[in-house]
PDB file of C-alpha atoms in Angstrom:
ATOM      1  CA  UNK A 143      -8.667   0.874   4.101  1.00  0.00           C
ATOM      2  CA  UNK A 144      -6.936   1.655   7.049  1.00  0.00           C
ATOM      3  CA  UNK A 145      -4.613   4.730   7.194  1.00  0.00           C
ATOM      4  CA  UNK A 146      -1.297   5.082   9.646  1.00  0.00           C
ATOM      5  CA  UNK A 147       0.475   7.868  10.202  1.00  0.00           C
ATOM      6  CA  UNK A 148       4.021   7.904  11.335  1.00  0.00           C
ATOM      7  CA  UNK A 149       6.361  10.810  12.458  1.00  0.00           C
ATOM      8  CA  UNK A 150      10.349  10.099  12.193  1.00  0.00           C
ATOM      9  CA  UNK A 151      13.079  12.441  13.114  1.00  0.00           C
ATOM     10  CA  UNK A 152      15.972  12.667  10.028  1.00  0.00           C
ATOM     11  CA  UNK A 153      18.989  14.625   9.325  1.00  0.00           C
ATOM     12  CA  UNK A 154      17.119  16.328   6.450  1.00  0.00           C
ATOM     13  CA  UNK A 155      17.072  20.364   6.416  1.00  0.00           C
ATOM     14  CA  UNK A 156      13.102  20.857   5.870  1.00  0.00           C
ATOM     15  CA  UNK A 157      10.001  18.090   6.467  1.00  0.00           C
ATOM     16  CA  UNK A 158       9.245  16.206   4.138  1.00  0.00           C
ATOM     17  CA  UNK A 159       5.878  13.699   4.073  1.00  0.00           C
ATOM     18  CA  UNK A 160       5.346  10.905   1.706  1.00  0.00           C
ATOM     19  CA  UNK A 161       2.710   8.290   1.150  1.00  0.00           C
ATOM     20  CA  UNK A 162       3.606   4.583   0.896  1.00  0.00           C
ATOM     21  CA  UNK A 163       1.574   2.646  -1.303  1.00  0.00           C
ATOM     22  CA  UNK A 164       2.659  -1.154  -1.458  1.00  0.00           C
ATOM     23  CA  UNK A 165       1.438  -3.991  -2.973  1.00  0.00           C
ATOM     24  CA  UNK A 166      -1.041  -2.395  -5.466  1.00  0.00           C
ATOM     25  CA  UNK A 167      -1.016  -5.777  -7.547  1.00  0.00           C
ATOM     26  CA  UNK A 168      -2.761  -3.703 -10.457  1.00  0.00           C
ATOM     27  CA  UNK A 169      -5.759  -3.567  -8.638  1.00  0.00           C
ATOM     28  CA  UNK A 170      -8.406  -0.517  -8.794  1.00  0.00           C
ATOM     29  CA  UNK A 171      -7.226   2.509  -7.569  1.00  0.00           C
ATOM     30  CA  UNK A 172     -10.089   5.278  -8.341  1.00  0.00           C
ATOM     31  CA  UNK A 173     -11.182   5.587  -4.625  1.00  0.00           C
ATOM     32  CA  UNK A 174      -7.272   5.799  -3.542  1.00  0.00           C
ATOM     33  CA  UNK A 175      -6.763   9.381  -5.042  1.00  0.00           C
ATOM     34  CA  UNK A 176      -8.676  11.198  -2.617  1.00  0.00           C
ATOM     35  CA  UNK A 177      -7.311   9.596   0.473  1.00  0.00           C
ATOM     36  CA  UNK A 178      -3.774  10.402  -1.284  1.00  0.00           C
ATOM     37  CA  UNK A 179      -4.442  13.949  -1.722  1.00  0.00           C
ATOM     38  CA  UNK A 180      -5.894  15.021   1.900  1.00  0.00           C
ATOM     39  CA  UNK A 181      -2.540  13.439   3.033  1.00  0.00           C
ATOM     40  CA  UNK A 182      -0.685  16.277   1.106  1.00  0.00           C
ATOM     41  CA  UNK A 183       2.315  14.031   0.374  1.00  0.00           C
ATOM     42  CA  UNK A 184       5.396  16.148  -1.346  1.00  0.00           C
ATOM     43  CA  UNK A 185       5.698  12.709  -3.084  1.00  0.00           C
ATOM     44  CA  UNK A 186       5.086   8.819  -2.900  1.00  0.00           C
ATOM     45  CA  UNK A 187       7.078   5.826  -2.932  1.00  0.00           C
ATOM     46  CA  UNK A 188       5.579   2.358  -4.460  1.00  0.00           C
ATOM     47  CA  UNK A 189       7.974  -0.535  -2.215  1.00  0.00           C
ATOM     48  CA  UNK A 190       7.025  -2.940  -5.412  1.00  0.00           C
ATOM     49  CA  UNK A 191       4.149  -5.124  -6.763  1.00  0.00           C
ATOM     50  CA  UNK A 192       2.234  -2.257  -8.110  1.00  0.00           C
ATOM     51  CA  UNK A 193       2.045  -4.543 -11.335  1.00  0.00           C
ATOM     52  CA  UNK A 194       0.586  -8.010 -10.646  1.00  0.00           C
ATOM     53  CA  UNK A 195       1.062  -9.905 -13.843  1.00  0.00           C
ATOM     54  CA  UNK A 196       1.679  -9.581 -17.610  1.00  0.00           C
ATOM     55  CA  UNK A 197      -2.339 -10.125 -17.648  1.00  0.00           C
ATOM     56  CA  UNK A 198      -3.021  -7.069 -15.777  1.00  0.00           C
ATOM     57  CA  UNK A 199      -0.131  -4.806 -16.992  1.00  0.00           C
ATOM     58  CA  UNK A 200      -2.487  -2.246 -18.326  1.00  0.00           C
ATOM     59  CA  UNK A 201      -4.172  -1.469 -14.744  1.00  0.00           C
ATOM     60  CA  UNK A 202      -0.852  -1.371 -13.116  1.00  0.00           C
ATOM     61  CA  UNK A 203       0.728   0.922 -15.660  1.00  0.00           C
ATOM     62  CA  UNK A 204      -2.483   2.643 -15.590  1.00  0.00           C
ATOM     63  CA  UNK A 205      -1.970   3.479 -12.275  1.00  0.00           C
ATOM     64  CA  UNK A 206       1.462   4.152 -12.267  1.00  0.00           C
ATOM     65  CA  UNK A 207       0.841   7.090 -15.067  1.00  0.00           C
ATOM     66  CA  UNK A 208      -1.773   8.483 -12.794  1.00  0.00           C
ATOM     67  CA  UNK A 209       0.386   8.473  -9.833  1.00  0.00           C
ATOM     68  CA  UNK A 210       2.904  10.368 -11.943  1.00  0.00           C
ATOM     69  CA  UNK A 211       0.584  12.761 -13.428  1.00  0.00           C
ATOM     70  CA  UNK A 212      -0.012  14.091  -9.575  1.00  0.00           C
ATOM     71  CA  UNK A 213       3.143  13.586  -7.631  1.00  0.00           C
ATOM     72  CA  UNK A 214       6.932  12.536  -7.726  1.00  0.00           C
ATOM     73  CA  UNK A 215       6.921   8.986  -7.689  1.00  0.00           C
ATOM     74  CA  UNK A 216       9.381   6.598  -6.617  1.00  0.00           C
ATOM     75  CA  UNK A 217       9.397   2.936  -7.106  1.00  0.00           C
ATOM     76  CA  UNK A 218      11.112  -0.162  -6.440  1.00  0.00           C
ATOM     77  CA  UNK A 219      10.643  -3.923  -7.654  1.00  0.00           C
ATOM     78  CA  UNK A 220       8.772  -6.395  -6.212  1.00  0.00           C
ATOM     79  CA  UNK A 221       8.874 -10.346  -6.814  1.00  0.00           C
ATOM     80  CA  UNK A 222       5.856  -9.689  -9.423  1.00  0.00           C
ATOM     81  CA  UNK A 223       7.538  -7.157 -11.518  1.00  0.00           C
ATOM     82  CA  UNK A 224      11.251  -8.665 -11.047  1.00  0.00           C
ATOM     83  CA  UNK A 225      10.236 -12.137 -12.696  1.00  0.00           C
ATOM     84  CA  UNK A 226       8.618 -10.477 -15.934  1.00  0.00           C
ATOM     85  CA  UNK A 227      10.397  -9.681 -18.826  1.00  0.00           C
ATOM     86  CA  UNK A 228      12.958  -6.392 -19.260  1.00  0.00           C
ATOM     87  CA  UNK A 229      10.222  -4.782 -21.502  1.00  0.00           C
ATOM     88  CA  UNK A 230       8.042  -4.313 -18.193  1.00  0.00           C
ATOM     89  CA  UNK A 231      10.585  -2.212 -16.615  1.00  0.00           C
ATOM     90  CA  UNK A 232      10.602   0.401 -19.518  1.00  0.00           C
ATOM     91  CA  UNK A 233       7.131   0.611 -19.592  1.00  0.00           C
ATOM     92  CA  UNK A 234       7.152   1.353 -16.101  1.00  0.00           C
ATOM     93  CA  UNK A 235       9.487   4.127 -16.566  1.00  0.00           C
ATOM     94  CA  UNK A 236       7.667   5.540 -19.774  1.00  0.00           C
ATOM     95  CA  UNK A 237       4.667   6.139 -17.333  1.00  0.00           C
ATOM     96  CA  UNK A 238       6.805   9.210 -15.915  1.00  0.00           C
ATOM     97  CA  UNK A 239       7.574   7.504 -12.480  1.00  0.00           C
ATOM     98  CA  UNK A 240      11.003   6.931 -11.205  1.00  0.00           C
ATOM     99  CA  UNK A 241      11.602   3.560 -11.184  1.00  0.00           C
ATOM    100  CA  UNK A 242      15.045   2.610  -9.055  1.00  0.00           C
ATOM    101  CA  UNK A 243      15.518  -0.736  -9.670  1.00  0.00           C
ATOM    102  CA  UNK A 244      19.103  -1.190  -7.736  1.00  0.00           C
ATOM    103  CA  UNK A 245      19.503   2.626  -8.191  1.00  0.00           C
ATOM    104  CA  UNK A 246      19.856   5.630  -5.942  1.00  0.00           C
ATOM    105  CA  UNK A 247      19.213   9.096  -6.342  1.00  0.00           C
ATOM    106  CA  UNK A 248      19.436  12.454  -4.306  1.00  0.00           C
ATOM    107  CA  UNK A 249      16.258  14.432  -3.761  1.00  0.00           C
ATOM    108  CA  UNK A 250      15.430  17.501  -1.674  1.00  0.00           C
ATOM    109  CA  UNK A 251      17.883  16.484   0.760  1.00  0.00           C
ATOM    110  CA  UNK A 252      17.185  12.769   0.979  1.00  0.00           C
ATOM    111  CA  UNK A 253      19.285   9.895  -0.428  1.00  0.00           C
ATOM    112  CA  UNK A 254      16.556   7.435  -2.224  1.00  0.00           C
ATOM    113  CA  UNK A 255      17.279   4.040  -3.161  1.00  0.00           C
ATOM    114  CA  UNK A 256      15.478   1.142  -4.405  1.00  0.00           C
ATOM    115  CA  UNK A 257      16.667  -2.615  -3.716  1.00  0.00           C
ATOM    116  CA  UNK A 258      15.091  -4.516  -6.121  1.00  0.00           C
ATOM    117  CA  UNK A 259      13.468  -7.864  -5.402  1.00  0.00           C
ATOM    118  CA  UNK A 260      16.509 -10.871  -5.998  1.00  0.00           C
ATOM    119  CA  UNK A 261      13.327 -12.789  -7.845  1.00  0.00           C
ATOM    120  CA  UNK A 262      14.789 -12.890 -11.499  1.00  0.00           C
ATOM    121  CA  UNK A 263      12.842 -13.700 -14.945  1.00  0.00           C
ATOM    122  CA  UNK A 264      11.464 -17.213 -15.465  1.00  0.00           C
ATOM    123  CA  UNK A 265      11.576 -17.756 -11.709  1.00  0.00           C
ATOM    124  CA  UNK A 266       8.688 -18.752 -10.068  1.00  0.00           C
ATOM    125  CA  UNK A 267       6.985 -15.728  -7.754  1.00  0.00           C
ATOM    126  CA  UNK A 268       6.912 -17.993  -4.319  1.00  0.00           C
ATOM    127  CA  UNK A 269       9.270 -19.826  -2.495  1.00  0.00           C
ATOM    128  CA  UNK A 270      12.349 -19.005  -0.728  1.00  0.00           C
ATOM    129  CA  UNK A 271      13.419 -15.389  -1.195  1.00  0.00           C
ATOM    130  CA  UNK A 272      16.684 -15.046  -3.568  1.00  0.00           C
ATOM    131  CA  UNK A 273      19.438 -12.586  -2.082  1.00  0.00           C
ATOM    132  CA  UNK A 274      19.523  -9.191  -3.248  1.00  0.00           C
ATOM    133  CA  UNK A 275      22.297  -7.011  -4.690  1.00  0.00           C
ATOM    134  CA  UNK A 276      24.391  -6.670  -2.287  1.00  0.00           C
ATOM    135  CA  UNK A 277      26.794  -4.439  -4.006  1.00  0.00           C
ATOM    136  CA  UNK A 278      24.236  -1.993  -4.616  1.00  0.00           C
ATOM    137  CA  UNK A 279      23.489  -1.833  -0.966  1.00  0.00           C
ATOM    138  CA  UNK A 280      27.113  -1.556  -0.145  1.00  0.00           C
ATOM    139  CA  UNK A 281      27.376   1.028  -2.575  1.00  0.00           C
ATOM    140  CA  UNK A 282      24.150   2.772  -1.609  1.00  0.00           C
ATOM    141  CA  UNK A 283      25.532   2.789   2.023  1.00  0.00           C
ATOM    142  CA  UNK A 284      28.436   4.773   1.534  1.00  0.00           C
ATOM    143  CA  UNK A 285      26.743   7.616  -0.392  1.00  0.00           C
ATOM    144  CA  UNK A 286      26.598  10.820   1.654  1.00  0.00           C
ATOM    145  CA  UNK A 287      22.841  12.503   3.093  1.00  0.00           C
ATOM    146  CA  UNK A 288      20.361  10.908   4.826  1.00  0.00           C
ATOM    147  CA  UNK A 289      19.111   7.591   3.444  1.00  0.00           C
ATOM    148  CA  UNK A 290      15.608   6.351   2.461  1.00  0.00           C
ATOM    149  CA  UNK A 291      15.577   2.674   1.095  1.00  0.00           C
ATOM    150  CA  UNK A 292      12.761   1.116  -0.930  1.00  0.00           C
ATOM    151  CA  UNK A 293      12.876  -2.867  -0.311  1.00  0.00           C
ATOM    152  CA  UNK A 294       9.780  -5.320  -0.851  1.00  0.00           C
ATOM    153  CA  UNK A 295      10.829  -7.913   0.674  1.00  0.00           C
ATOM    154  CA  UNK A 296      11.206  -7.123   4.945  1.00  0.00           C
ATOM    155  CA  UNK A 297      12.919 -10.398   5.495  1.00  0.00           C
ATOM    156  CA  UNK A 298      16.006  -8.709   3.516  1.00  0.00           C
ATOM    157  CA  UNK A 299      16.290  -6.285   6.469  1.00  0.00           C
ATOM    158  CA  UNK A 300      17.974  -8.139   9.396  1.00  0.00           C
ATOM    159  CA  UNK A 301      20.657  -9.928   7.092  1.00  0.00           C
ATOM    160  CA  UNK A 302      21.482  -7.214   4.686  1.00  0.00           C
ATOM    161  CA  UNK A 303      20.356  -3.963   5.689  1.00  0.00           C
ATOM    162  CA  UNK A 304      20.410  -3.896   9.613  1.00  0.00           C
ATOM    163  CA  UNK A 305      24.156  -3.406   9.717  1.00  0.00           C
ATOM    164  CA  UNK A 306      24.003  -0.497   7.011  1.00  0.00           C
ATOM    165  CA  UNK A 307      24.126   3.198   7.988  1.00  0.00           C
ATOM    166  CA  UNK A 308      20.051   3.366   6.251  1.00  0.00           C
ATOM    167  CA  UNK A 309      17.692   5.723   8.453  1.00  0.00           C
ATOM    168  CA  UNK A 310      14.870   4.077   6.749  1.00  0.00           C
ATOM    169  CA  UNK A 311      13.882   1.158   4.737  1.00  0.00           C
ATOM    170  CA  UNK A 312       9.710   0.739   3.315  1.00  0.00           C
ATOM    171  CA  UNK A 313       8.703  -2.346   2.579  1.00  0.00           C
ATOM    172  CA  UNK A 314       5.880  -4.528   1.883  1.00  0.00           C
ATOM    173  CA  UNK A 315       5.204  -8.074   0.799  1.00  0.00           C
ATOM    174  CA  UNK A 316       4.353  -9.263   3.467  1.00  0.00           C
ATOM    175  CA  UNK A 317       0.365  -8.501   3.409  1.00  0.00           C
ATOM    176  CA  UNK A 318       0.175  -8.140   7.418  1.00  0.00           C
ATOM    177  CA  UNK A 319       0.445 -11.939   7.313  1.00  0.00           C
ATOM    178  CA  UNK A 320      -2.989 -12.200   5.653  1.00  0.00           C
ATOM    179  CA  UNK A 321      -4.928 -13.460   8.784  1.00  0.00           C
ATOM    180  CA  UNK A 322      -3.818 -11.001  11.899  1.00  0.00           C
ATOM    181  CA  UNK A 323      -4.587 -11.813  15.409  1.00  0.00           C
ATOM    182  CA  UNK A 324      -3.849  -9.827  18.434  1.00  0.00           C
ATOM    183  CA  UNK A 325      -1.262  -7.714  16.109  1.00  0.00           C
ATOM    184  CA  UNK A 326       0.255 -11.553  14.995  1.00  0.00           C
ATOM    185  CA  UNK A 327      -0.044 -12.402  11.493  1.00  0.00           C
ATOM    186  CA  UNK A 328      -0.321 -15.941  10.337  1.00  0.00           C
ATOM    187  CA  UNK A 329       1.685 -16.251   6.954  1.00  0.00           C
ATOM    188  CA  UNK A 330       4.149 -14.298   5.173  1.00  0.00           C
ATOM    189  CA  UNK A 331       6.168 -15.224   1.674  1.00  0.00           C
ATOM    190  CA  UNK A 332       9.496 -15.641   2.460  1.00  0.00           C
ATOM    191  CA  UNK A 333       8.915 -15.880   6.437  1.00  0.00           C
ATOM    192  CA  UNK A 334       6.284 -18.440   6.626  1.00  0.00           C
ATOM    193  CA  UNK A 335       4.341 -19.129   9.536  1.00  0.00           C
ATOM    194  CA  UNK A 336       3.695 -16.676  12.357  1.00  0.00           C
ATOM    195  CA  UNK A 337       6.170 -14.202  10.767  1.00  0.00           C
ATOM    196  CA  UNK A 338       8.049 -11.430  12.660  1.00  0.00           C
ATOM    197  CA  UNK A 339       7.898  -8.897   9.928  1.00  0.00           C
ATOM    198  CA  UNK A 340       4.650  -8.316   8.976  1.00  0.00           C
ATOM    199  CA  UNK A 341       3.118  -4.682   9.893  1.00  0.00           C
ATOM    200  CA  UNK A 342       4.204  -1.337  11.429  1.00  0.00           C
ATOM    201  CA  UNK A 343       7.529   0.316  12.557  1.00  0.00           C
ATOM    202  CA  UNK A 344      10.620  -1.829  13.397  1.00  0.00           C
ATOM    203  CA  UNK A 345      13.680  -0.833  15.487  1.00  0.00           C
ATOM    204  CA  UNK A 346      12.650   2.817  14.096  1.00  0.00           C
ATOM    205  CA  UNK A 347      14.248   2.098  11.144  1.00  0.00           C
ATOM    206  CA  UNK A 348      11.826  -0.444   9.415  1.00  0.00           C
ATOM    207  CA  UNK A 349       8.470   0.644   8.280  1.00  0.00           C
ATOM    208  CA  UNK A 350       6.213  -1.811   6.794  1.00  0.00           C
ATOM    209  CA  UNK A 351       2.977  -1.832   5.083  1.00  0.00           C
ATOM    210  CA  UNK A 352       0.210  -3.912   5.224  1.00  0.00           C
ATOM    211  CA  UNK A 353      -0.404  -3.406   1.324  1.00  0.00           C
ATOM    212  CA  UNK A 354      -3.613  -2.239  -0.889  1.00  0.00           C
ATOM    213  CA  UNK A 355      -4.933  -5.065  -2.004  1.00  0.00           C
ATOM    214  CA  UNK A 356      -5.241  -8.947  -1.527  1.00  0.00           C
ATOM    215  CA  UNK A 357      -4.284 -10.422  -5.247  1.00  0.00           C
ATOM    216  CA  UNK A 358      -5.009 -14.141  -3.763  1.00  0.00           C
ATOM    217  CA  UNK A 359      -7.937 -16.215  -3.136  1.00  0.00           C
ATOM    218  CA  UNK A 360      -7.842 -16.032   0.553  1.00  0.00           C
ATOM    219  CA  UNK A 361      -9.658 -13.591   2.447  1.00  0.00           C
ATOM    220  CA  UNK A 362      -7.874 -10.994   4.793  1.00  0.00           C
ATOM    221  CA  UNK A 363      -8.878 -11.297   7.960  1.00  0.00           C
ATOM    222  CA  UNK A 364      -8.323  -8.631  10.513  1.00  0.00           C
ATOM    223  CA  UNK A 365      -6.010  -7.252   8.283  1.00  0.00           C
ATOM    224  CA  UNK A 366      -7.692  -4.324   6.050  1.00  0.00           C
ATOM    225  CA  UNK A 367      -5.577  -3.068   3.126  1.00  0.00           C
ATOM    226  CA  UNK A 368      -3.394   0.036   4.243  1.00  0.00           C
ATOM    227  CA  UNK A 369      -2.482   3.493   3.321  1.00  0.00           C
ATOM    228  CA  UNK A 370       0.827   4.749   5.261  1.00  0.00           C
ATOM    229  CA  UNK A 371       1.552   8.088   5.392  1.00  0.00           C
ATOM    230  CA  UNK A 372       5.597   9.329   6.671  1.00  0.00           C
ATOM    231  CA  UNK A 373       6.666  12.628   8.182  1.00  0.00           C
ATOM    232  CA  UNK A 374      10.410  12.927   8.026  1.00  0.00           C
ATOM    233  CA  UNK A 375      10.960  16.115  10.621  1.00  0.00           C
ATOM    234  CA  UNK A 376      14.504  17.496  10.767  1.00  0.00           C
ATOM    235  CA  UNK A 377      16.273  16.364  13.745  1.00  0.00           C
ATOM    236  CA  UNK A 378      16.894  19.457  15.836  1.00  0.00           C
ATOM    237  CA  UNK A 379      20.842  18.990  16.462  1.00  0.00           C
ATOM    238  CA  UNK A 380      21.299  18.448  12.865  1.00  0.00           C
ATOM    239  CA  UNK A 381      19.631  21.509  11.776  1.00  0.00           C
ATOM    240  CA  UNK A 382      21.617  23.236  14.655  1.00  0.00           C
ATOM    241  CA  UNK A 383      24.623  22.691  12.586  1.00  0.00           C
ATOM    242  CA  UNK A 384      23.610  24.354   9.274  1.00  0.00           C
TER     243      UNK A 384
END
C-alpha cells in the first residue's frame, strides 16, 4: 500500500487533517488501522464504495463500525451502494458513521457535503454514469463556510462541480486506471480508455484516491492501493481577518 500526503490552504480557523479511505469494497482492513493511526487524523472521509455488495455487506459494515469507534467518519455513497435497497443506507448509519446522502453538515469550520452516485436501485453498476443530484450541489455551494465535498465519481467534476465555489472535492472510483504507465491509467469506469482523472490533485480542487482494494479480477499493475492524508492549513489572509 502506498501513502500519499497533501497540504492545502483553506479558509478555516485551525489546521485540520483527514485520511481518505476510498473504494474499500468490503475488503479486509485489519492492517489498515495502524497506518491510519500513524497519520493522527482529526477525521476520516470515505468517498464511496466502502460496501461492495449485499453478499459482502457484513464485512463492509464491520469496517464502518470499527472506523466510527476510532474517529469521526464522513461517508458518501458510491455506485456499489447506490444500487442497493435503502435498507443498506440505514444499516450504514447504524454503524455510527455520518452518512451524507446528498446531505451536508458543518464540522469544525468546514462545511462537509456528500454527493451520492447517480446510479440507482436496480441499475447496473457499470456503464455510463448517470447525472448527480444537481439541486443538492447548488444548495451545497450556496452554504456559508469553506466546503469539502465527498463525491465518488471524478467524472462529475468538469461539468457539475468545477463551476461551483467548492474548495475541495475528494473522489475515488477510477481505481487509478487499474494499469498505470508513466502516470497514465489505462481504463476507468465512467471515463473509458486512457482516462484523464484517475489519481492525485487536479487544479488544487479535485483530489482522487486510487483506492484501497481490487474488487475486479484484473490485477493492478504499477498501481498499488493507496491511503491519502490531507492537511488543511489556515489561509494566512483569512486568519488575519478573524
